[in-house]
Coordinates of C-alpha atoms in Angstrom, one line a residue:
X1 CA -39.9 5.8 -99.6
X2 CA -40.0 2.6 -97.3
X3 CA -39.4 0.6 -100.6
X4 CA -36.1 2.3 -101.2
X5 CA -34.9 1.4 -97.7
X6 CA -33.9 -2.4 -98.4
X7 CA -32.2 -1.2 -101.6
X8 CA -30.0 1.3 -99.8
X9 CA -29.3 -1.2 -97.2
X10 CA -28.4 -4.0 -99.5
X11 CA -26.1 -1.5 -101.5
X12 CA -24.4 -0.3 -98.3
X13 CA -24.0 -4.1 -97.4
X14 CA -22.5 -4.8 -100.7
X15 CA -20.0 -1.8 -100.6
X16 CA -18.9 -2.9 -97.2
X17 CA -18.4 -6.5 -98.4
X18 CA -16.3 -5.2 -101.2
X19 CA -14.2 -3.0 -98.9
X20 CA -13.6 -6.0 -96.7
X21 CA -12.0 -7.7 -99.7
X22 CA -9.5 -4.8 -100.3
X23 CA -8.3 -5.3 -96.5
X24 CA -6.9 -8.0 -94.3
X25 CA -9.2 -7.0 -91.3
X26 CA -10.5 -10.5 -90.2
X27 CA -9.1 -12.2 -93.0
X28 CA -5.6 -12.9 -92.0
X29 CA -4.2 -16.5 -93.1
X30 CA -7.4 -17.3 -94.9
X31 CA -7.2 -19.4 -98.0
X32 CA -6.8 -17.8 -101.3
X33 CA -9.9 -16.1 -102.5
X34 CA -10.1 -15.4 -106.3
X35 CA -13.0 -12.9 -105.8
X36 CA -10.9 -10.6 -103.5
X37 CA -9.0 -7.6 -104.8
X38 CA -6.0 -8.6 -102.6
X39 CA -5.0 -11.6 -100.6
X40 CA -4.2 -12.3 -96.8
X41 CA -2.9 -15.7 -97.3
X42 CA 0.4 -17.0 -96.0
X43 CA 1.9 -17.2 -99.5
X44 CA 0.4 -13.7 -100.8
X45 CA 3.9 -12.0 -100.3
X46 CA 5.6 -14.5 -102.6
X47 CA 2.9 -13.9 -105.3
X48 CA 2.9 -10.2 -104.6
X49 CA -0.7 -10.0 -104.2
X50 CA -1.1 -9.0 -100.4
X51 CA -3.5 -6.2 -99.2
X52 CA -1.7 -3.1 -98.4
X53 CA -2.5 -3.7 -94.5
X54 CA -1.3 -7.3 -94.6
X55 CA 2.1 -6.6 -92.9
X56 CA 0.4 -4.5 -90.2
X57 CA -2.3 -6.8 -89.5
X58 CA -1.0 -10.3 -90.2
X59 CA 2.7 -10.6 -89.9
X60 CA 2.6 -11.3 -86.2
X61 CA 0.1 -14.2 -86.7
X62 CA 2.1 -15.9 -89.6
X63 CA 3.9 -19.0 -88.7
X64 CA 6.6 -19.8 -91.1
X65 CA 6.8 -23.3 -90.2
X66 CA 3.1 -24.1 -91.1
X67 CA 2.9 -24.5 -94.9
X68 CA -0.4 -24.2 -96.6
X69 CA -2.1 -27.4 -97.8
X70 CA -3.2 -28.6 -101.2
X71 CA -6.1 -31.1 -100.7
X72 CA -6.9 -32.0 -104.0
X73 CA -5.6 -35.7 -104.8
X74 CA -4.5 -36.6 -108.1
X75 CA -6.5 -38.7 -110.6
X76 CA -4.1 -41.5 -110.2
X77 CA -6.2 -42.4 -106.8
X78 CA -9.2 -42.7 -109.1
X79 CA -7.1 -44.8 -111.6
X80 CA -5.5 -47.0 -108.8
X81 CA -6.0 -50.7 -109.3
X82 CA -9.1 -52.4 -107.6
X83 CA -8.5 -52.8 -104.0
X84 CA -5.8 -50.3 -103.9
X85 CA -3.4 -51.5 -101.4
X86 CA -4.7 -55.2 -101.2
X87 CA -7.4 -57.3 -102.4
X88 CA -9.0 -58.1 -99.2
X89 CA -8.6 -56.9 -95.5
X90 CA -8.2 -60.4 -94.4
X91 CA -5.2 -61.0 -96.6
X92 CA -1.5 -60.0 -96.6
X93 CA -1.3 -59.5 -100.2
X94 CA 0.7 -56.4 -101.0
X95 CA 0.7 -55.5 -97.2
X96 CA 3.9 -57.3 -96.0
X97 CA 5.8 -55.1 -93.5
X98 CA 3.2 -52.5 -93.2
X99 CA 2.8 -50.7 -90.0
X100 CA 0.3 -52.0 -87.4
X101 CA -3.4 -50.7 -88.2
X102 CA -5.8 -51.2 -85.4
X103 CA -8.5 -51.0 -87.9
X104 CA -7.5 -54.1 -89.8
X105 CA -9.2 -57.4 -88.8
X106 CA -5.8 -59.3 -89.1
X107 CA -2.1 -58.1 -89.5
X108 CA 1.1 -58.3 -91.6
X109 CA 3.5 -56.4 -89.6
X110 CA 6.7 -57.7 -88.1
X111 CA 5.3 -58.4 -84.7
X112 CA 2.1 -60.1 -85.6
X113 CA 3.4 -63.6 -84.9
X114 CA 4.2 -62.4 -81.4
X115 CA 0.6 -61.0 -80.7
X116 CA -1.1 -63.8 -82.6
X117 CA -3.2 -61.8 -84.8
X118 CA -1.4 -62.3 -88.3
X119 CA -3.7 -63.0 -91.3
X120 CA -3.8 -66.6 -92.5
X121 CA -1.4 -66.2 -95.5
X122 CA 1.0 -63.9 -93.5
X123 CA 3.8 -67.0 -93.5
X124 CA 3.0 -67.8 -97.0
X125 CA 3.5 -64.3 -98.4
X126 CA 5.7 -62.5 -95.7
X127 CA 7.5 -65.0 -93.6
X128 CA 10.2 -65.6 -95.8
X129 CA 10.3 -62.4 -97.8
X130 CA 13.4 -61.9 -99.5
X131 CA 15.8 -59.5 -97.7
X132 CA 13.5 -58.7 -94.7
X133 CA 13.9 -60.2 -91.3
X134 CA 10.7 -60.2 -89.1
X135 CA 12.8 -59.7 -85.9
X136 CA 12.9 -55.9 -86.7
X137 CA 9.9 -53.5 -86.3
X138 CA 8.0 -51.8 -88.8
X139 CA 9.7 -48.4 -90.0
X140 CA 8.2 -45.7 -87.8
X141 CA 6.9 -42.1 -88.6
X142 CA 9.8 -40.8 -86.7
X143 CA 12.3 -42.9 -88.6
X144 CA 10.9 -41.8 -91.9
X145 CA 11.0 -38.1 -91.0
X146 CA 14.6 -38.5 -89.8
X147 CA 15.9 -40.4 -92.8
X148 CA 13.9 -37.9 -95.2
X149 CA 15.9 -35.0 -93.5
X150 CA 19.2 -36.8 -94.0
X151 CA 18.4 -37.3 -97.8
X152 CA 17.2 -33.7 -97.9
X153 CA 20.6 -32.6 -96.5
X154 CA 22.7 -35.0 -98.7
X155 CA 21.2 -33.7 -102.1
X156 CA 24.2 -31.7 -103.2
X157 CA 23.2 -31.9 -106.8
X158 CA 20.1 -30.0 -106.5
X159 CA 19.5 -26.7 -108.2
X160 CA 20.6 -23.3 -106.5
X161 CA 18.3 -20.3 -106.4
X162 CA 20.2 -18.8 -109.3
X163 CA 19.7 -21.8 -111.4
X164 CA 16.1 -21.6 -111.9
X165 CA 13.8 -18.5 -112.4
X166 CA 10.0 -19.8 -112.1
X167 CA 7.0 -17.7 -113.2
X168 CA 4.2 -19.3 -111.5
X169 CA 1.7 -16.5 -112.4
X170 CA -2.0 -17.3 -111.6
X171 CA -2.9 -19.4 -108.6
X172 CA -6.6 -20.9 -108.6
X173 CA -8.5 -22.8 -106.3
X174 CA -8.7 -26.7 -106.6
X175 CA -12.3 -26.5 -107.9
X176 CA -11.4 -24.3 -110.6
X177 CA -8.9 -26.8 -111.8
X178 CA -11.6 -28.8 -113.6
X179 CA -12.2 -25.9 -115.9
X180 CA -9.2 -26.4 -118.3
X181 CA -8.7 -22.7 -118.7
X182 CA -5.4 -21.5 -119.5
X183 CA -4.8 -18.6 -117.0
X184 CA -1.1 -18.3 -117.6
X185 CA 0.1 -16.6 -120.7
X186 CA 3.6 -17.1 -120.1
X187 CA 5.7 -20.5 -119.7
X188 CA 6.4 -21.7 -116.2
X189 CA 10.1 -21.8 -116.5
X190 CA 11.5 -18.4 -117.5
X191 CA 15.2 -19.7 -117.1
X192 CA 17.0 -23.0 -116.3
X193 CA 20.7 -23.3 -115.9
X194 CA 21.2 -26.3 -118.3
X195 CA 24.5 -26.9 -116.9
X196 CA 22.8 -28.9 -114.2
X197 CA 21.8 -31.4 -116.8
X198 CA 25.5 -32.4 -117.6
X199 CA 25.9 -33.8 -114.1
X200 CA 26.0 -37.6 -114.2
X201 CA 22.7 -38.3 -112.6
X202 CA 20.8 -35.7 -114.6
X203 CA 22.2 -36.9 -117.9
X204 CA 21.6 -40.7 -117.2
X205 CA 18.0 -39.6 -116.1
X206 CA 17.4 -37.6 -119.4
X207 CA 18.6 -40.5 -121.5
X208 CA 15.7 -42.4 -120.2
X209 CA 12.9 -40.2 -121.0
X210 CA 12.8 -40.9 -124.8
X211 CA 12.6 -44.7 -124.0
X212 CA 8.7 -44.6 -123.8
X213 CA 5.8 -44.1 -125.8
X214 CA 3.1 -42.3 -123.7
X215 CA -0.1 -43.9 -124.7
X216 CA -1.2 -46.8 -122.5
X217 CA -2.3 -50.0 -124.3
X218 CA 0.8 -50.0 -126.7
X219 CA 3.6 -52.4 -125.5
X220 CA 6.9 -51.1 -124.6
X221 CA 9.8 -52.9 -126.5
X222 CA 13.0 -51.9 -124.9
X223 CA 16.2 -52.9 -126.7
X224 CA 19.7 -53.5 -125.4
X225 CA 20.6 -49.8 -125.3
X226 CA 17.5 -49.0 -123.4
X227 CA 18.3 -51.6 -120.8
X228 CA 21.7 -50.4 -120.6
X229 CA 20.4 -46.9 -120.0
X230 CA 18.4 -48.2 -116.9
X231 CA 21.8 -49.7 -115.6
X232 CA 23.7 -46.6 -116.2
X233 CA 21.1 -44.5 -114.3
X234 CA 21.1 -47.0 -111.2
X235 CA 24.7 -46.8 -111.0
X236 CA 24.8 -43.0 -111.3
X237 CA 22.2 -42.6 -108.5
X238 CA 23.8 -45.3 -106.2
X239 CA 27.2 -43.5 -106.3
X240 CA 25.6 -40.4 -104.7
X241 CA 25.2 -39.6 -100.9
X242 CA 21.5 -39.6 -101.3
X243 CA 21.2 -43.1 -102.3
X244 CA 23.9 -44.2 -99.8
X245 CA 21.8 -42.6 -96.9
X246 CA 18.8 -44.5 -98.3
X247 CA 20.6 -47.9 -98.7
X248 CA 22.2 -47.6 -95.2
X249 CA 18.9 -47.0 -93.7
X250 CA 17.2 -49.7 -95.3
X251 CA 20.0 -52.1 -94.5
X252 CA 19.9 -51.1 -91.0
X253 CA 16.1 -51.9 -91.0
X254 CA 16.9 -55.4 -92.2
X255 CA 15.1 -54.8 -95.6
X256 CA 18.1 -55.7 -97.8
X257 CA 21.3 -57.6 -97.0
X258 CA 23.5 -56.0 -99.5
X259 CA 23.6 -53.0 -101.9
X260 CA 23.3 -55.4 -104.9
X261 CA 20.2 -56.9 -103.6
X262 CA 18.9 -53.2 -103.0
X263 CA 19.8 -52.1 -106.6
X264 CA 18.1 -55.4 -108.1
X265 CA 14.8 -54.6 -106.2
X266 CA 15.1 -50.9 -107.5
X267 CA 15.3 -52.1 -111.0
X268 CA 12.5 -54.4 -110.9
X269 CA 10.0 -52.1 -108.9
X270 CA 10.8 -49.2 -111.2
X271 CA 11.6 -50.6 -114.5
X272 CA 9.6 -53.9 -114.5
X273 CA 7.0 -53.7 -117.2
X274 CA 3.4 -54.5 -116.6
X275 CA 0.1 -54.0 -118.5
X276 CA -2.3 -50.9 -117.7
X277 CA -4.1 -51.6 -120.8
X278 CA -5.0 -54.6 -122.8
X279 CA -2.5 -57.5 -122.7
X280 CA 0.5 -55.5 -123.7
X281 CA 3.2 -54.7 -121.2
X282 CA 2.8 -51.1 -121.8
X283 CA 4.0 -49.4 -118.6
X284 CA 6.4 -49.2 -115.7
X285 CA 6.7 -47.1 -112.6
X286 CA 9.5 -45.0 -113.9
X287 CA 7.6 -44.2 -117.2
X288 CA 4.4 -43.3 -115.4
X289 CA 5.9 -41.2 -112.5
X290 CA 8.7 -39.4 -114.4
X291 CA 8.0 -39.5 -118.1
X292 CA 4.1 -39.4 -118.1
X293 CA 1.5 -41.2 -119.7
X294 CA -1.9 -40.7 -121.6
X295 CA -4.8 -42.9 -120.6
X296 CA -8.5 -42.5 -121.4
X297 CA -7.7 -39.1 -123.1
X298 CA -6.1 -37.8 -119.7
X299 CA -2.5 -37.3 -118.6
X300 CA -1.5 -39.5 -115.8
X301 CA 1.7 -39.5 -113.9
X302 CA 4.1 -36.9 -115.2
X303 CA 5.7 -35.6 -111.9
X304 CA 9.0 -34.4 -112.8
X305 CA 10.3 -30.8 -113.3
X306 CA 13.0 -31.7 -115.7
X307 CA 10.6 -33.7 -118.0
X308 CA 8.2 -30.7 -117.9
X309 CA 10.9 -28.0 -118.4
X310 CA 12.2 -30.1 -121.7
X311 CA 8.7 -30.7 -123.0
X312 CA 7.7 -26.9 -122.3
X313 CA 10.8 -25.8 -124.0
X314 CA 9.8 -27.9 -127.1
X315 CA 6.5 -26.3 -127.1
X316 CA 4.6 -29.7 -126.1
X317 CA 3.6 -28.4 -122.6
X318 CA 1.4 -25.5 -122.1
X319 CA 1.2 -24.3 -118.3
X320 CA -2.2 -23.3 -117.2
X321 CA -2.2 -22.6 -113.5
X322 CA -1.3 -23.8 -110.2
X323 CA -3.2 -24.6 -106.8
X324 CA -0.3 -24.9 -104.6
X325 CA 3.3 -23.5 -104.1
X326 CA 5.3 -25.1 -101.3
X327 CA 6.7 -23.3 -98.1
X328 CA 10.4 -23.9 -99.2
X329 CA 12.5 -20.6 -99.8
X330 CA 15.2 -22.8 -101.8
X331 CA 15.1 -25.8 -103.9
X332 CA 13.7 -28.5 -103.9
X333 CA 10.3 -26.9 -103.7
X334 CA 6.8 -28.3 -104.4
X335 CA 4.3 -27.0 -107.1
X336 CA 0.9 -28.5 -107.8
X337 CA -0.2 -27.4 -111.2
X338 CA -2.5 -27.7 -114.2
X339 CA -1.1 -28.1 -117.8
X340 CA -1.8 -29.2 -121.3
X341 CA 0.6 -31.8 -122.7
X342 CA 0.3 -31.8 -126.4
X343 CA -3.5 -32.0 -126.5
X344 CA -4.2 -33.8 -123.2
X345 CA -4.9 -32.2 -119.8
X346 CA -3.5 -32.7 -116.5
X347 CA -5.9 -31.4 -113.7
X348 CA -3.5 -31.6 -110.6
X349 CA 0.0 -32.5 -111.2
X350 CA 2.3 -32.3 -108.3
X351 CA 6.0 -32.0 -108.7
X352 CA 9.3 -31.3 -106.9
X353 CA 10.9 -28.3 -108.4
X354 CA 14.8 -28.1 -108.6
X355 CA 15.5 -31.4 -107.1
X356 CA 18.1 -33.9 -108.3
X357 CA 16.8 -37.0 -109.9
X358 CA 18.5 -39.1 -107.3
X359 CA 16.6 -37.0 -104.6
X360 CA 13.1 -37.8 -106.1
X361 CA 14.1 -41.4 -106.8
X362 CA 15.0 -41.9 -103.4
X363 CA 12.0 -40.4 -101.4
X364 CA 9.6 -42.2 -103.6
X365 CA 11.5 -45.5 -103.4
X366 CA 11.5 -45.1 -99.5
X367 CA 7.8 -44.4 -99.3
X368 CA 6.9 -47.3 -101.7
X369 CA 9.0 -49.7 -99.6
X370 CA 8.0 -48.3 -96.1
X371 CA 4.4 -47.5 -96.7
X372 CA 3.0 -48.9 -100.0
X373 CA -0.6 -47.8 -100.8
X374 CA -0.6 -45.4 -97.8
X375 CA 0.6 -41.9 -97.0
X376 CA 4.1 -41.6 -96.2
X377 CA 5.0 -38.6 -93.7
X378 CA 8.2 -37.0 -94.2
X379 CA 10.0 -33.9 -93.1
X380 CA 12.1 -31.7 -95.4
X381 CA 14.0 -28.8 -94.1
X382 CA 11.7 -28.8 -90.9
X383 CA 8.4 -28.7 -93.2
X384 CA 6.1 -31.6 -93.1
X385 CA 5.5 -33.4 -96.6
X386 CA 3.3 -36.4 -97.3
X387 CA 3.9 -38.6 -100.5
X388 CA 1.4 -41.2 -101.8
X389 CA 2.4 -44.3 -103.5
X390 CA 0.4 -47.2 -105.0
X391 CA 1.7 -50.8 -105.9
X392 CA 0.5 -52.4 -109.2
X393 CA -2.0 -55.0 -107.9
X394 CA -2.3 -57.3 -110.9
X395 CA 1.1 -58.7 -111.4
X396 CA 4.2 -59.3 -109.2
X397 CA 8.0 -60.2 -109.5
X398 CA 10.3 -62.2 -107.3
X399 CA 8.5 -63.5 -104.2
X400 CA 5.3 -61.8 -104.7
X401 CA 6.9 -58.3 -104.7
X402 CA 4.8 -55.4 -106.4
X403 CA 5.8 -53.0 -109.0
X404 CA 5.3 -49.3 -108.5
X405 CA 2.1 -48.1 -110.1
X406 CA 2.4 -44.4 -109.1
X407 CA 4.1 -42.0 -106.5
X408 CA 3.5 -38.4 -106.0
X409 CA 3.4 -35.6 -103.5
X410 CA -0.1 -35.2 -102.1
X411 CA 0.1 -32.7 -99.2
X412 CA 2.5 -30.9 -97.0
X413 CA 0.4 -31.0 -93.9
X414 CA -0.1 -34.5 -92.8

């Protein structure tokens, strides 16, 4: 009889544990739990998987302004060029205008000459940098949050709620993303109002997407028409309120002296070709971020919802799952997802959903200019958002300026 007692106790404990996973008692606002019969996290109401007692037990504790994080960084961090932001901590290479960082042995910010703590190559690399006056301070976090909110409000071309019906289906944990298992039988996009794509910036953006071959190591050869399409896109976005906000802000910060100087720099940093593999000029920031590439048998880049929708519609993208759904109740929103692109897997791919091309182009450009190689902490509709960018470290344009290697959303809790 005594031998049965431990078994009975274990069985009772197991039943109690299982019962706990059918209730939100002591589980309010916990992380998503795949083993639970129902959920008690902050987004369960959106996914329709809350426990029956969620509203009674958890609704008072919920803070609508605190979005849940996704902490899994994308594989671009692993693919980033050696040294990431700069080749040595004692150099200003790719560090011009960066914010003061007390952990660095020398500095490259606007006020380092005043404090006598500049790196030795500061004057050569940064002192006469085109379009930037070192009488101004580096862009602060508060300034970044303010301008990002202005850009958010200015995005009049974004999708409205009725324009997109998403079917996000199965949410998984970050560790499960490595499994490469298709947990979503249906496409991500149930409906998209394609009238959006007739708007000038959308149309100009879509024209660019078929200009590239996705495999790295194969040179890109752009003809007159493709180059004209780049100019058409830049002209279209510069005519929007979104880019006018960004242009005005950066000129106020003394980063550019004219709109034309800003446009020229955007064209170089986004569309300038460089070599990710072999010696061919096989890549650009725009191709990587918005169109997507294949490198070493994996999808890299591919951070755009329009591209995703169009490839999914053609049967080339298979949506597998997602690990994060942003806190926004309107567009643009953020989704971090897993998918297969015509035979190649993307473990974590973040993308704005429902945003206009100019909105994404502006935020990524802002963060690359203000925080190259670092987390860029923004604010959208009162919610925090962080974007990571990396400069390409192996080649430059102009006076030592860097091309964009990648840009993507990494978190909304920074």
